[in-house]
Tab-separated table of N, CA and C and ligand atoms in Angstrom:
chain	number	residue	atom	x	y	z
A	1198	MET	N	160.889	64.613	187.308
A	1198	MET	CA	161.613	65.365	186.274
A	1198	MET	C	162.910	64.623	185.932
A	1199	SER	N	163.175	64.467	184.638
A	1199	SER	CA	164.384	63.732	184.263
A	1199	SER	C	165.599	64.651	184.337
A	1200	ASN	N	166.783	64.043	184.328
A	1200	ASN	CA	168.010	64.805	184.418
A	1200	ASN	C	168.556	65.130	183.031
A	1201	MET	N	169.377	66.122	182.976
A	1201	MET	CA	170.054	66.499	181.750
A	1201	MET	C	171.433	67.015	182.153
A	1202	PHE	N	172.283	67.259	181.180
A	1202	PHE	CA	173.518	67.977	181.480
A	1202	PHE	C	173.895	68.818	180.284
A	1203	CYS	N	174.032	70.103	180.520
A	1203	CYS	CA	174.451	71.011	179.445
A	1203	CYS	C	175.267	72.128	180.068
A	1204	PHE	N	176.458	72.341	179.528
A	1204	PHE	CA	177.256	73.474	180.043
A	1204	PHE	C	177.941	74.203	178.892
A	1205	GLN	N	177.167	74.320	177.798
A	1205	GLN	CA	177.797	74.872	176.603
A	1205	GLN	C	177.662	76.381	176.468
A	1206	CYS	N	177.118	77.069	177.458
A	1206	CYS	CA	177.085	78.529	177.299
A	1206	CYS	C	177.321	79.214	178.643
A	1207	GLU	N	177.514	80.514	178.580
A	1207	GLU	CA	177.879	81.285	179.762
A	1207	GLU	C	176.734	81.438	180.749
A	1208	GLN	N	175.509	81.036	180.335
A	1208	GLN	CA	174.369	81.130	181.266
A	1208	GLN	C	174.271	79.899	182.167
A	1209	THR	N	175.119	78.918	181.940
A	1209	THR	CA	174.950	77.615	182.595
A	1209	THR	C	174.787	77.738	184.121
A	1210	ALA	N	173.912	76.935	184.677
A	1210	ALA	CA	173.528	77.072	186.084
A	1210	ALA	C	174.730	76.979	187.019
A	1211	GLY	N	174.890	77.975	187.863
A	1211	GLY	CA	175.958	77.983	188.862
A	1211	GLY	C	177.341	77.952	188.250
A	1212	GLY	N	177.461	78.264	186.971
A	1212	GLY	CA	178.760	78.187	186.292
A	1212	GLY	C	179.234	76.764	186.129
A	1213	GLN	N	178.362	75.777	186.376
A	1213	GLN	CA	178.798	74.379	186.336
A	1213	GLN	C	178.039	73.530	185.336
A	1214	GLY	N	176.741	73.771	185.190
A	1214	GLY	CA	175.976	72.965	184.251
A	1214	GLY	C	174.499	72.956	184.604
A	1215	CYS	N	173.647	72.989	183.584
A	1215	CYS	CA	172.197	72.892	183.803
A	1215	CYS	C	171.853	71.409	183.909
A	1216	LYS	N	171.193	71.037	185.003
A	1216	LYS	CA	170.992	69.605	185.264
A	1216	LYS	C	169.536	69.178	185.339
A	1217	LYS	N	168.628	70.114	185.466
A	1217	LYS	CA	167.197	69.771	185.522
A	1217	LYS	C	166.466	70.397	184.342
A	1218	VAL	N	166.747	71.669	184.141
A	1218	VAL	CA	166.204	72.406	183.002
A	1218	VAL	C	167.192	73.534	182.705
A	1219	GLY	N	167.304	73.913	181.447
A	1219	GLY	CA	168.261	74.945	181.100
A	1219	GLY	C	167.851	76.309	181.617
A	1220	VAL	N	168.839	77.093	182.046
A	1220	VAL	CA	168.566	78.488	182.404
A	1220	VAL	C	167.938	79.199	181.202
A	1221	CYS	N	168.311	78.751	180.010
A	1221	CYS	CA	167.773	79.331	178.765
A	1221	CYS	C	166.365	78.827	178.464
A	1222	GLY	N	165.885	77.841	179.251
A	1222	GLY	CA	164.556	77.288	179.001
A	1222	GLY	C	164.597	75.950	178.285
A	1223	LYS	N	165.800	75.490	177.934
A	1223	LYS	CA	165.870	74.192	177.246
A	1223	LYS	C	165.428	73.077	178.181
A	1224	PRO	N	164.428	72.278	177.758
A	1224	PRO	CA	163.983	71.182	178.615
A	1224	PRO	C	164.941	69.990	178.577
A	1225	ALA	N	164.855	69.170	179.620
A	1225	ALA	CA	165.731	67.990	179.703
A	1225	ALA	C	165.541	67.071	178.502
A	1226	GLU	N	164.305	66.939	178.047
A	1226	GLU	CA	164.049	66.045	176.905
A	1226	GLU	C	164.868	66.476	175.683
A	1227	VAL	N	164.905	67.791	175.435
A	1227	VAL	CA	165.642	68.302	174.276
A	1227	VAL	C	167.152	68.103	174.478
A	1228	ALA	N	167.639	68.416	175.683
A	1228	ALA	CA	169.076	68.263	175.950
A	1228	ALA	C	169.495	66.807	175.741
A	1229	ASN	N	168.673	65.877	176.225
A	1229	ASN	CA	169.027	64.462	176.090
A	1229	ASN	C	168.950	63.999	174.639
A	1230	LYS	N	167.971	64.520	173.903
A	1230	LYS	CA	167.886	64.169	172.476
A	1230	LYS	C	169.075	64.755	171.710
A	1231	GLN	N	169.537	65.939	172.096
A	1231	GLN	CA	170.723	66.518	171.453
A	1231	GLN	C	171.944	65.641	171.714
A	1232	ASP	N	172.054	65.113	172.930
A	1232	ASP	CA	173.180	64.223	173.237
A	1232	ASP	C	173.077	62.935	172.411
A	1233	ASP	N	171.853	62.393	172.290
A	1233	ASP	CA	171.673	61.177	171.480
A	1233	ASP	C	172.018	61.437	170.021
A	1234	LEU	N	171.622	62.607	169.523
A	1234	LEU	CA	171.949	62.969	168.140
A	1234	LEU	C	173.468	63.062	167.977
A	1235	THR	N	174.126	63.619	168.967
A	1235	THR	CA	175.598	63.708	168.909
A	1235	THR	C	176.218	62.309	168.853
A	1236	GLY	N	175.707	61.396	169.677
A	1236	GLY	CA	176.208	60.016	169.661
A	1236	GLY	C	175.981	59.364	168.296
A	1237	ALA	N	174.824	59.657	167.679
A	1237	ALA	CA	174.515	59.094	166.359
A	1237	ALA	C	175.429	59.694	165.294
A	1238	LEU	N	175.758	60.973	165.414
A	1238	LEU	CA	176.671	61.609	164.451
A	1238	LEU	C	178.069	60.990	164.530
A	1239	ILE	N	178.483	60.653	165.746
A	1239	ILE	CA	179.775	59.961	165.892
A	1239	ILE	C	179.694	58.600	165.193
A	1240	GLY	N	178.544	57.922	165.332
A	1240	GLY	CA	178.340	56.645	164.628
A	1240	GLY	C	178.411	56.825	163.122
A	1241	LEU	N	177.811	57.888	162.613
A	1241	LEU	CA	177.843	58.148	161.169
A	1241	LEU	C	179.284	58.409	160.711
A	1242	ALA	N	180.017	59.174	161.505
A	1242	ALA	CA	181.417	59.453	161.145
A	1242	ALA	C	182.235	58.164	161.160
A	1243	ARG	N	181.944	57.271	162.098
A	1243	ARG	CA	182.657	55.988	162.133
A	1243	ARG	C	182.346	55.173	160.875
A	1244	ALA	N	181.065	55.152	160.490
A	1244	ALA	CA	180.675	54.385	159.297
A	1244	ALA	C	181.332	54.975	158.052
A	1245	ALA	N	181.478	56.298	158.041
A	1245	ALA	CA	182.042	56.973	156.869
A	1245	ALA	C	183.535	56.697	156.725
A	1246	ALA	N	184.158	56.160	157.772
A	1246	ALA	CA	185.586	55.843	157.656
A	1246	ALA	C	185.798	54.652	156.739
A	1247	LYS	N	184.738	53.853	156.520
A	1247	LYS	CA	184.877	52.633	155.706
A	1247	LYS	C	184.678	52.909	154.224
A	1248	GLN	N	183.971	53.964	153.890
A	1248	GLN	CA	183.773	54.325	152.488
A	1248	GLN	C	183.470	55.819	152.397
A	1249	SER	N	183.578	56.366	151.200
A	1249	SER	CA	183.423	57.820	151.040
A	1249	SER	C	181.981	58.253	151.265
A	1250	PRO	N	181.773	59.196	152.162
A	1250	PRO	CA	180.418	59.724	152.352
A	1250	PRO	C	180.051	60.677	151.214
A	1251	GLY	N	178.788	60.762	150.908
A	1251	GLY	CA	178.327	61.656	149.844
A	1251	GLY	C	177.687	62.905	150.427
A	1252	PRO	N	177.062	63.710	149.581
A	1252	PRO	CA	176.463	64.965	150.040
A	1252	PRO	C	175.396	64.766	151.126
A	1253	ALA	N	174.636	63.675	151.043
A	1253	ALA	CA	173.572	63.473	152.050
A	1253	ALA	C	174.177	63.342	153.445
A	1254	ALA	N	175.252	62.560	153.548
A	1254	ALA	CA	175.913	62.401	154.852
A	1254	ALA	C	176.545	63.724	155.286
A	1255	ASN	N	177.188	64.413	154.350
A	1255	ASN	CA	177.815	65.699	154.693
A	1255	ASN	C	176.787	66.687	155.247
A	1256	GLU	N	175.639	66.746	154.575
A	1256	GLU	CA	174.594	67.687	155.017
A	1256	GLU	C	174.092	67.315	156.414
A	1257	LEU	N	173.931	66.025	156.659
A	1257	LEU	CA	173.444	65.604	157.976
A	1257	LEU	C	174.457	65.907	159.077
A	1258	ILE	N	175.739	65.725	158.749
A	1258	ILE	CA	176.780	66.035	159.742
A	1258	ILE	C	176.705	67.518	160.130
A	1259	MET	N	176.624	68.381	159.137
A	1259	MET	CA	176.590	69.828	159.441
A	1259	MET	C	175.271	70.213	160.120
A	1260	GLN	N	174.162	69.729	159.579
A	1260	GLN	CA	172.865	70.085	160.173
A	1260	GLN	C	172.738	69.551	161.590
A	1261	GLY	N	173.207	68.310	161.780
A	1261	GLY	CA	173.087	67.675	163.096
A	1261	GLY	C	173.893	68.413	164.142
A	1262	LEU	N	175.146	68.748	163.792
A	1262	LEU	CA	175.976	69.488	164.754
A	1262	LEU	C	175.386	70.868	165.024
A	1263	PHE	N	174.920	71.512	163.970
A	1263	PHE	CA	174.341	72.857	164.109
A	1263	PHE	C	173.100	72.815	165.012
A	1264	ALA	N	172.300	71.757	164.880
A	1264	ALA	CA	171.044	71.670	165.649
A	1264	ALA	C	171.273	71.488	167.145
A	1265	THR	N	172.515	71.129	167.519
A	1265	THR	CA	172.771	70.896	168.952
A	1265	THR	C	173.449	72.091	169.619
A	1266	ILE	N	173.612	73.174	168.881
A	1266	ILE	CA	174.185	74.387	169.488
A	1266	ILE	C	173.164	75.012	170.437
A	1267	THR	N	173.702	75.622	171.457
A	1267	THR	CA	172.956	76.279	172.538
A	1267	THR	C	171.467	76.518	172.310
A	1268	ASN	N	171.162	77.448	171.438
A	1268	ASN	CA	169.768	77.884	171.361
A	1268	ASN	C	169.239	77.848	169.926
A	1269	VAL	N	169.777	76.921	169.126
A	1269	VAL	CA	169.336	76.865	167.733
A	1269	VAL	C	167.973	76.200	167.611
A	1270	SER	N	167.775	75.093	168.324
A	1270	SER	CA	166.497	74.386	168.202
A	1270	SER	C	166.129	73.697	169.509
A	1271	PHE	N	164.948	74.025	170.023
A	1271	PHE	CA	164.415	73.311	171.192
A	1271	PHE	C	163.288	72.385	170.740
A	1272	ASP	N	163.284	72.056	169.454
A	1272	ASP	CA	162.224	71.241	168.872
A	1272	ASP	C	162.633	69.764	168.971
A	1273	ALA	N	162.134	69.072	170.001
A	1273	ALA	CA	162.529	67.678	170.238
A	1273	ALA	C	162.196	66.800	169.037
A	1274	GLY	N	161.054	67.073	168.388
A	1274	GLY	CA	160.643	66.265	167.236
A	1274	GLY	C	161.626	66.397	166.088
A	1275	ARG	N	162.092	67.615	165.836
A	1275	ARG	CA	163.052	67.849	164.745
A	1275	ARG	C	164.395	67.174	165.050
A	1276	ILE	N	164.801	67.233	166.307
A	1276	ILE	CA	166.084	66.620	166.675
A	1276	ILE	C	165.988	65.096	166.548
A	1277	GLU	N	164.854	64.540	166.932
A	1277	GLU	CA	164.638	63.099	166.785
A	1277	GLU	C	164.626	62.715	165.300
A	1278	GLU	N	163.977	63.550	164.501
A	1278	GLU	CA	163.917	63.289	163.052
A	1278	GLU	C	165.333	63.283	162.455
A	1279	LEU	N	166.146	64.247	162.860
A	1279	LEU	CA	167.528	64.293	162.371
A	1279	LEU	C	168.285	63.035	162.787
A	1280	LYS	N	168.071	62.593	164.006
A	1280	LYS	CA	168.774	61.388	164.479
A	1280	LYS	C	168.388	60.178	163.632
A	1281	GLN	N	167.107	60.072	163.309
A	1281	GLN	CA	166.677	58.930	162.496
A	1281	GLN	C	167.273	59.005	161.089
A	1282	GLN	N	167.359	60.212	160.540
A	1282	GLN	CA	167.985	60.372	159.219
A	1282	GLN	C	169.465	60.001	159.284
A	1283	VAL	N	170.112	60.391	160.371
A	1283	VAL	CA	171.533	60.065	160.550
A	1283	VAL	C	171.709	58.549	160.620
A	1284	GLN	N	170.822	57.873	161.340
A	1284	GLN	CA	170.969	56.427	161.474
A	1284	GLN	C	170.703	55.704	160.151
A	1285	LYS	N	169.751	56.244	159.375
A	1285	LYS	CA	169.471	55.652	158.064
A	1285	LYS	C	170.695	55.813	157.152
A	1286	GLU	N	171.276	56.981	157.179
A	1286	GLU	CA	172.466	57.240	156.345
A	1286	GLU	C	173.640	56.377	156.808
A	1287	LYS	N	173.741	56.202	158.101
A	1287	LYS	CA	174.815	55.366	158.645
A	1287	LYS	C	174.684	53.933	158.136
A	1288	SER	N	173.458	53.428	158.087
A	1288	SER	CA	173.237	52.062	157.580
A	1288	SER	C	173.668	51.959	156.127
A	1289	LYS	N	173.369	53.001	155.351
A	1289	LYS	CA	173.764	52.980	153.923
A	1289	LYS	C	175.280	52.897	153.784
A	1290	LEU	N	176.003	53.438	154.747
A	1290	LEU	CA	177.473	53.428	154.693
A	1290	LEU	C	178.058	52.187	155.353
A	1291	GLY	N	177.207	51.233	155.680
A	1291	GLY	CA	177.713	49.973	156.228
A	1291	GLY	C	177.542	49.827	157.726
A	1292	GLY	N	177.055	50.887	158.393
A	1292	GLY	CA	176.740	50.793	159.818
A	1292	GLY	C	177.963	50.924	160.719
A	1293	ALA	N	177.717	51.307	161.947
A	1293	ALA	CA	178.758	51.418	162.985
A	1293	ALA	C	178.034	51.696	164.301
A	1294	GLU	N	178.732	51.462	165.386
A	1294	GLU	CA	178.152	51.722	166.706
A	1294	GLU	C	178.020	53.226	166.949
A	1295	ASP	N	176.878	53.646	167.492
A	1295	ASP	CA	176.769	55.023	167.975
A	1295	ASP	C	177.622	55.158	169.240
A	1296	TYR	N	178.004	56.370	169.551
A	1296	TYR	CA	178.720	56.628	170.805
A	1296	TYR	C	177.672	56.794	171.905
A	1297	PRO	N	177.834	56.078	173.036
A	1297	PRO	CA	176.829	56.204	174.108
A	1297	PRO	C	176.782	57.640	174.643
A	1298	SER	N	175.609	58.273	174.517
A	1298	SER	CA	175.526	59.696	174.843
A	1298	SER	C	175.837	59.984	176.304
A	1299	ASP	N	175.611	59.006	177.194
A	1299	ASP	CA	175.897	59.274	178.611
A	1299	ASP	C	177.400	59.343	178.887
A	1300	GLN	N	178.214	58.978	177.897
A	1300	GLN	CA	179.665	59.067	178.101
A	1300	GLN	C	180.241	60.406	177.641
A	1301	LEU	N	179.391	61.228	176.983
A	1301	LEU	CA	179.895	62.507	176.476
A	1301	LEU	C	180.475	63.369	177.586
A	1302	TRP	N	179.821	63.328	178.733
A	1302	TRP	CA	180.191	64.254	179.813
A	1302	TRP	C	180.754	63.511	181.017
A	1303	SER	N	181.245	62.280	180.807
A	1303	SER	CA	181.733	61.534	181.963
A	1303	SER	C	183.207	61.174	181.784
A	1304	GLY	N	183.856	60.916	182.910
A	1304	GLY	CA	185.270	60.546	182.898
A	1304	GLY	C	186.103	61.562	183.650
A	1305	ASP	N	187.406	61.430	183.481
A	1305	ASP	CA	188.354	62.341	184.110
A	1305	ASP	C	188.006	63.792	183.733
A	1306	VAL	N	188.052	64.677	184.710
A	1306	VAL	CA	187.572	66.046	184.485
A	1306	VAL	C	188.346	66.759	183.371
A	1307	ASP	N	189.654	66.488	183.276
A	1307	ASP	CA	190.438	67.121	182.204
A	1307	ASP	C	190.017	66.589	180.836
A	1308	VAL	N	189.769	65.286	180.784
A	1308	VAL	CA	189.354	64.684	179.506
A	1308	VAL	C	187.977	65.209	179.102
A	1309	VAL	N	187.055	65.302	180.071
A	1309	VAL	CA	185.717	65.842	179.759
A	1309	VAL	C	185.855	67.257	179.218
A	1310	SER	N	186.726	68.032	179.836
A	1310	SER	CA	186.915	69.407	179.402
A	1310	SER	C	187.469	69.464	177.975
A	1311	LEU	N	188.461	68.628	177.683
A	1311	LEU	CA	189.072	68.642	176.347
A	1311	LEU	C	188.103	68.082	175.305
A	1312	ARG	N	187.411	67.015	175.673
A	1312	ARG	CA	186.441	66.417	174.737
A	1312	ARG	C	185.333	67.416	174.412
A	1313	SER	N	184.833	68.089	175.449
A	1313	SER	CA	183.722	69.015	175.209
A	1313	SER	C	184.193	70.260	174.460
A	1314	THR	N	185.464	70.650	174.653
A	1314	THR	CA	185.982	71.787	173.885
A	1314	THR	C	185.974	71.451	172.392
A	1315	LEU	N	186.388	70.235	172.075
A	1315	LEU	CA	186.371	69.830	170.666
A	1315	LEU	C	184.933	69.738	170.147
A	1316	LEU	N	184.052	69.126	170.933
A	1316	LEU	CA	182.654	68.981	170.489
A	1316	LEU	C	182.005	70.356	170.256
A	1317	LEU	N	182.149	71.242	171.228
A	1317	LEU	CA	181.496	72.552	171.083
A	1317	LEU	C	182.128	73.341	169.938
A	1318	GLY	N	183.431	73.128	169.720
A	1318	GLY	CA	184.087	73.770	168.585
A	1318	GLY	C	183.542	73.252	167.260
A	1319	LEU	N	183.344	71.937	167.180
A	1319	LEU	CA	182.787	71.353	165.953
A	1319	LEU	C	181.377	71.892	165.698
A	1320	ARG	N	180.601	72.045	166.760
A	1320	ARG	CA	179.242	72.594	166.595
A	1320	ARG	C	179.316	74.017	166.039
A	1321	GLY	N	180.235	74.799	166.590
A	1321	GLY	CA	180.369	76.174	166.117
A	1321	GLY	C	180.816	76.209	164.660
A	1322	MET	N	181.776	75.332	164.315
A	1322	MET	CA	182.254	75.320	162.926
A	1322	MET	C	181.123	74.892	161.992
A	1323	ALA	N	180.256	73.996	162.477
A	1323	ALA	CA	179.133	73.545	161.642
A	1323	ALA	C	178.195	74.703	161.315
A	1324	ALA	N	178.045	75.623	162.257
A	1324	ALA	CA	177.170	76.772	161.994
A	1324	ALA	C	177.710	77.583	160.816
A	1325	TYR	N	179.030	77.834	160.830
A	1325	TYR	CA	179.634	78.573	159.718
A	1325	TYR	C	179.547	77.771	158.423
A	1326	ALA	N	179.935	76.490	158.517
A	1326	ALA	CA	180.025	75.658	157.307
A	1326	ALA	C	178.649	75.454	156.675
A	1327	TRP	N	177.625	75.274	157.519
A	1327	TRP	CA	176.283	75.041	156.986
A	1327	TRP	C	175.762	76.288	156.269
A	1328	HIS	N	175.986	77.450	156.873
A	1328	HIS	CA	175.532	78.683	156.221
A	1328	HIS	C	176.278	78.905	154.903
A	1329	ALA	N	177.579	78.619	154.895
A	1329	ALA	CA	178.347	78.742	153.641
A	1329	ALA	C	177.815	77.752	152.605
A	1330	TYR	N	177.498	76.549	153.075
A	1330	TYR	CA	177.039	75.489	152.165
A	1330	TYR	C	175.739	75.894	151.462
A	1331	VAL	N	174.805	76.444	152.215
A	1331	VAL	CA	173.526	76.820	151.588
A	1331	VAL	C	173.718	78.015	150.629
A	1332	LEU	N	174.844	78.697	150.788
A	1332	LEU	CA	175.167	79.782	149.851
A	1332	LEU	C	176.058	79.275	148.708
A	1333	GLY	N	176.268	77.951	148.660
A	1333	GLY	CA	177.000	77.347	147.546
A	1333	GLY	C	178.493	77.189	147.748
A	1334	LYS	N	178.976	77.326	149.001
A	1334	LYS	CA	180.414	77.205	149.261
A	1334	LYS	C	180.679	76.000	150.167
A	1335	GLU	N	181.656	75.185	149.767
A	1335	GLU	CA	182.088	74.100	150.649
A	1335	GLU	C	183.571	73.861	150.446
A	1336	ASP	N	184.173	73.273	151.468
A	1336	ASP	CA	185.611	73.030	151.428
A	1336	ASP	C	185.846	71.581	151.855
A	1337	PRO	N	186.449	70.770	150.981
A	1337	PRO	CA	186.623	69.350	151.304
A	1337	PRO	C	187.447	69.105	152.560
A	1338	GLU	N	188.445	69.981	152.800
A	1338	GLU	CA	189.291	69.770	153.984
A	1338	GLU	C	188.490	70.021	155.267
A	1339	VAL	N	187.674	71.078	155.245
A	1339	VAL	CA	186.816	71.368	156.411
A	1339	VAL	C	185.832	70.224	156.616
A	1340	MET	N	185.230	69.772	155.518
A	1340	MET	CA	184.232	68.693	155.635
A	1340	MET	C	184.868	67.428	156.197
A	1341	ALA	N	186.053	67.109	155.685
A	1341	ALA	CA	186.729	65.889	156.161
A	1341	ALA	C	187.030	65.991	157.652
A	1342	TRP	N	187.288	67.218	158.129
A	1342	TRP	CA	187.642	67.362	159.540
A	1342	TRP	C	186.423	67.150	160.465
A	1343	PHE	N	185.223	67.415	159.957
A	1343	PHE	CA	184.040	67.091	160.775
A	1343	PHE	C	184.034	65.598	161.112
A	1344	TYR	N	184.308	64.792	160.106
A	1344	TYR	CA	184.320	63.338	160.328
A	1344	TYR	C	185.463	62.946	161.266
A	1345	LYS	N	186.634	63.510	160.992
A	1345	LYS	CA	187.790	63.199	161.838
A	1345	LYS	C	187.529	63.603	163.291
A	1346	GLY	N	187.000	64.806	163.451
A	1346	GLY	CA	186.746	65.309	164.803
A	1346	GLY	C	185.697	64.493	165.534
A	1347	LEU	N	184.626	64.135	164.822
A	1347	LEU	CA	183.575	63.334	165.466
A	1347	LEU	C	184.121	61.967	165.872
A	1348	ARG	N	184.906	61.350	164.993
A	1348	ARG	CA	185.479	60.042	165.365
A	1348	ARG	C	186.397	60.201	166.574
A	1349	ALA	N	187.150	61.295	166.593
A	1349	ALA	CA	188.077	61.517	167.710
A	1349	ALA	C	187.330	61.653	169.035
A	1350	LEU	N	186.130	62.229	168.985
A	1350	LEU	CA	185.334	62.373	170.220
A	1350	LEU	C	185.011	61.017	170.842
A	1351	GLY	N	184.874	60.022	169.993
A	1351	GLY	CA	184.477	58.697	170.477
A	1351	GLY	C	185.641	57.793	170.811
A	1352	GLU	N	186.852	58.350	170.804
A	1352	GLU	CA	188.047	57.537	171.089
A	1352	GLU	C	188.726	58.009	172.367
A	1353	GLU	N	189.571	57.119	172.903
A	1353	GLU	CA	190.390	57.492	174.059
A	1353	GLU	C	191.665	58.175	173.565
A	1354	HIS	N	192.062	59.244	174.253
A	1354	HIS	CA	193.312	59.931	173.899
A	1354	HIS	C	194.025	60.363	175.180
A	1355	SER	N	195.336	60.462	175.071
A	1355	SER	CA	196.098	61.072	176.187
A	1355	SER	C	195.830	62.579	176.176
A	1356	LEU	N	196.184	63.271	177.251
A	1356	LEU	CA	195.986	64.724	177.288
A	1356	LEU	C	196.760	65.404	176.160
A	1357	GLU	N	197.973	64.892	175.891
A	1357	GLU	CA	198.777	65.486	174.808
A	1357	GLU	C	198.079	65.303	173.461
A	1358	GLU	N	197.487	64.127	173.276
A	1358	GLU	CA	196.793	63.882	171.998
A	1358	GLU	C	195.570	64.789	171.852
A	1359	TRP	N	194.833	64.972	172.954
A	1359	TRP	CA	193.675	65.879	172.900
A	1359	TRP	C	194.129	67.286	172.522
A	1360	LEU	N	195.217	67.738	173.164
A	1360	LEU	CA	195.697	69.093	172.881
A	1360	LEU	C	196.141	69.225	171.425
A	1361	SER	N	196.771	68.186	170.918
A	1361	SER	CA	197.203	68.211	169.524
A	1361	SER	C	195.992	68.269	168.589
A	1362	LEU	N	194.955	67.492	168.907
A	1362	LEU	CA	193.724	67.532	168.108
A	1362	LEU	C	193.114	68.930	168.125
A	1363	LEU	N	193.107	69.539	169.310
A	1363	LEU	CA	192.495	70.866	169.422
A	1363	LEU	C	193.288	71.921	168.651
A	1364	LEU	N	194.614	71.787	168.662
A	1364	LEU	CA	195.419	72.740	167.890
A	1364	LEU	C	195.142	72.582	166.396
A	1365	GLU	N	195.053	71.329	165.964
A	1365	GLU	CA	194.755	71.071	164.548
A	1365	GLU	C	193.361	71.588	164.205
A	1366	PHE	N	192.422	71.344	165.133
A	1366	PHE	CA	191.056	71.824	164.898
A	1366	PHE	C	191.030	73.357	164.790
A	1367	GLY	N	191.805	74.028	165.633
A	1367	GLY	CA	191.839	75.489	165.594
A	1367	GLY	C	192.233	76.004	164.217
A	1368	GLN	N	193.179	75.293	163.597
A	1368	GLN	CA	193.615	75.725	162.258
A	1368	GLN	C	192.522	75.518	161.226
A	1369	ILE	N	191.824	74.390	161.314
A	1369	ILE	CA	190.784	74.115	160.316
A	1369	ILE	C	189.576	75.028	160.551
A	1370	ASN	N	189.307	75.323	161.804
A	1370	ASN	CA	188.203	76.228	162.123
A	1370	ASN	C	188.484	77.621	161.558
A	1371	LEU	N	189.739	78.045	161.661
A	1371	LEU	CA	190.124	79.345	161.092
A	1371	LEU	C	189.930	79.330	159.580
A	1372	LYS	N	190.319	78.215	158.970
A	1372	LYS	CA	190.158	78.102	157.518
A	1372	LYS	C	188.666	78.189	157.150
A	1373	CYS	N	187.847	77.511	157.942
A	1373	CYS	CA	186.401	77.518	157.671
A	1373	CYS	C	185.859	78.952	157.729
A	1374	MET	N	186.276	79.693	158.748
A	1374	MET	CA	185.752	81.067	158.890
A	1374	MET	C	186.252	81.957	157.764
B	545	SF4	S1	172.492	76.219	176.494
B	545	SF4	FE1	170.831	76.416	178.018
B	545	SF4	S2	170.864	74.418	179.034
B	545	SF4	FE2	172.856	74.647	178.004
B	545	SF4	S3	174.250	75.609	179.499
B	545	SF4	FE3	173.333	77.248	178.319
B	545	SF4	S4	171.577	77.851	179.604
B	545	SF4	FE4	172.138	75.826	180.266
């Protein structure tokens, strides 16, 4: 059985993290594909820093983040398909390195905690933003922050910088809601 790591909900095993299979039933294959998709989304956000992303990239950013929330999709094929679409869009924007998914949950415990707080917050905001989008509502400032936040996930920051990012994110998340 392969390993996974997920601690994004209150059901998480032992209050620490699901490592073999999710308490919710999420298999390791899906958890690992969600992490790979997250790494690819960071790559797309990096590529978008070089030129303006269009609606296709925006939709993939929101859909991709939304698809990695707790119990939205356990469909490994769909998550893989989204990752391939993200990589194709990234190439159109000039390409960039994906973030190595095994680094999402590694490092100093405080940094992992702050990084994952931002990531899980972005996923939650994507759920709101995507539903608003399909109803015909979008906000350029909220959209721009998805890219900023994803790029920030792939960078090194001091604890003060992480906290500042999270405070800024809190304001944009409120605006989104
Ligand atoms: S979403 Fe599922 S796999 Fe992730 S922490 Fe919650 S119970 Fe565990």
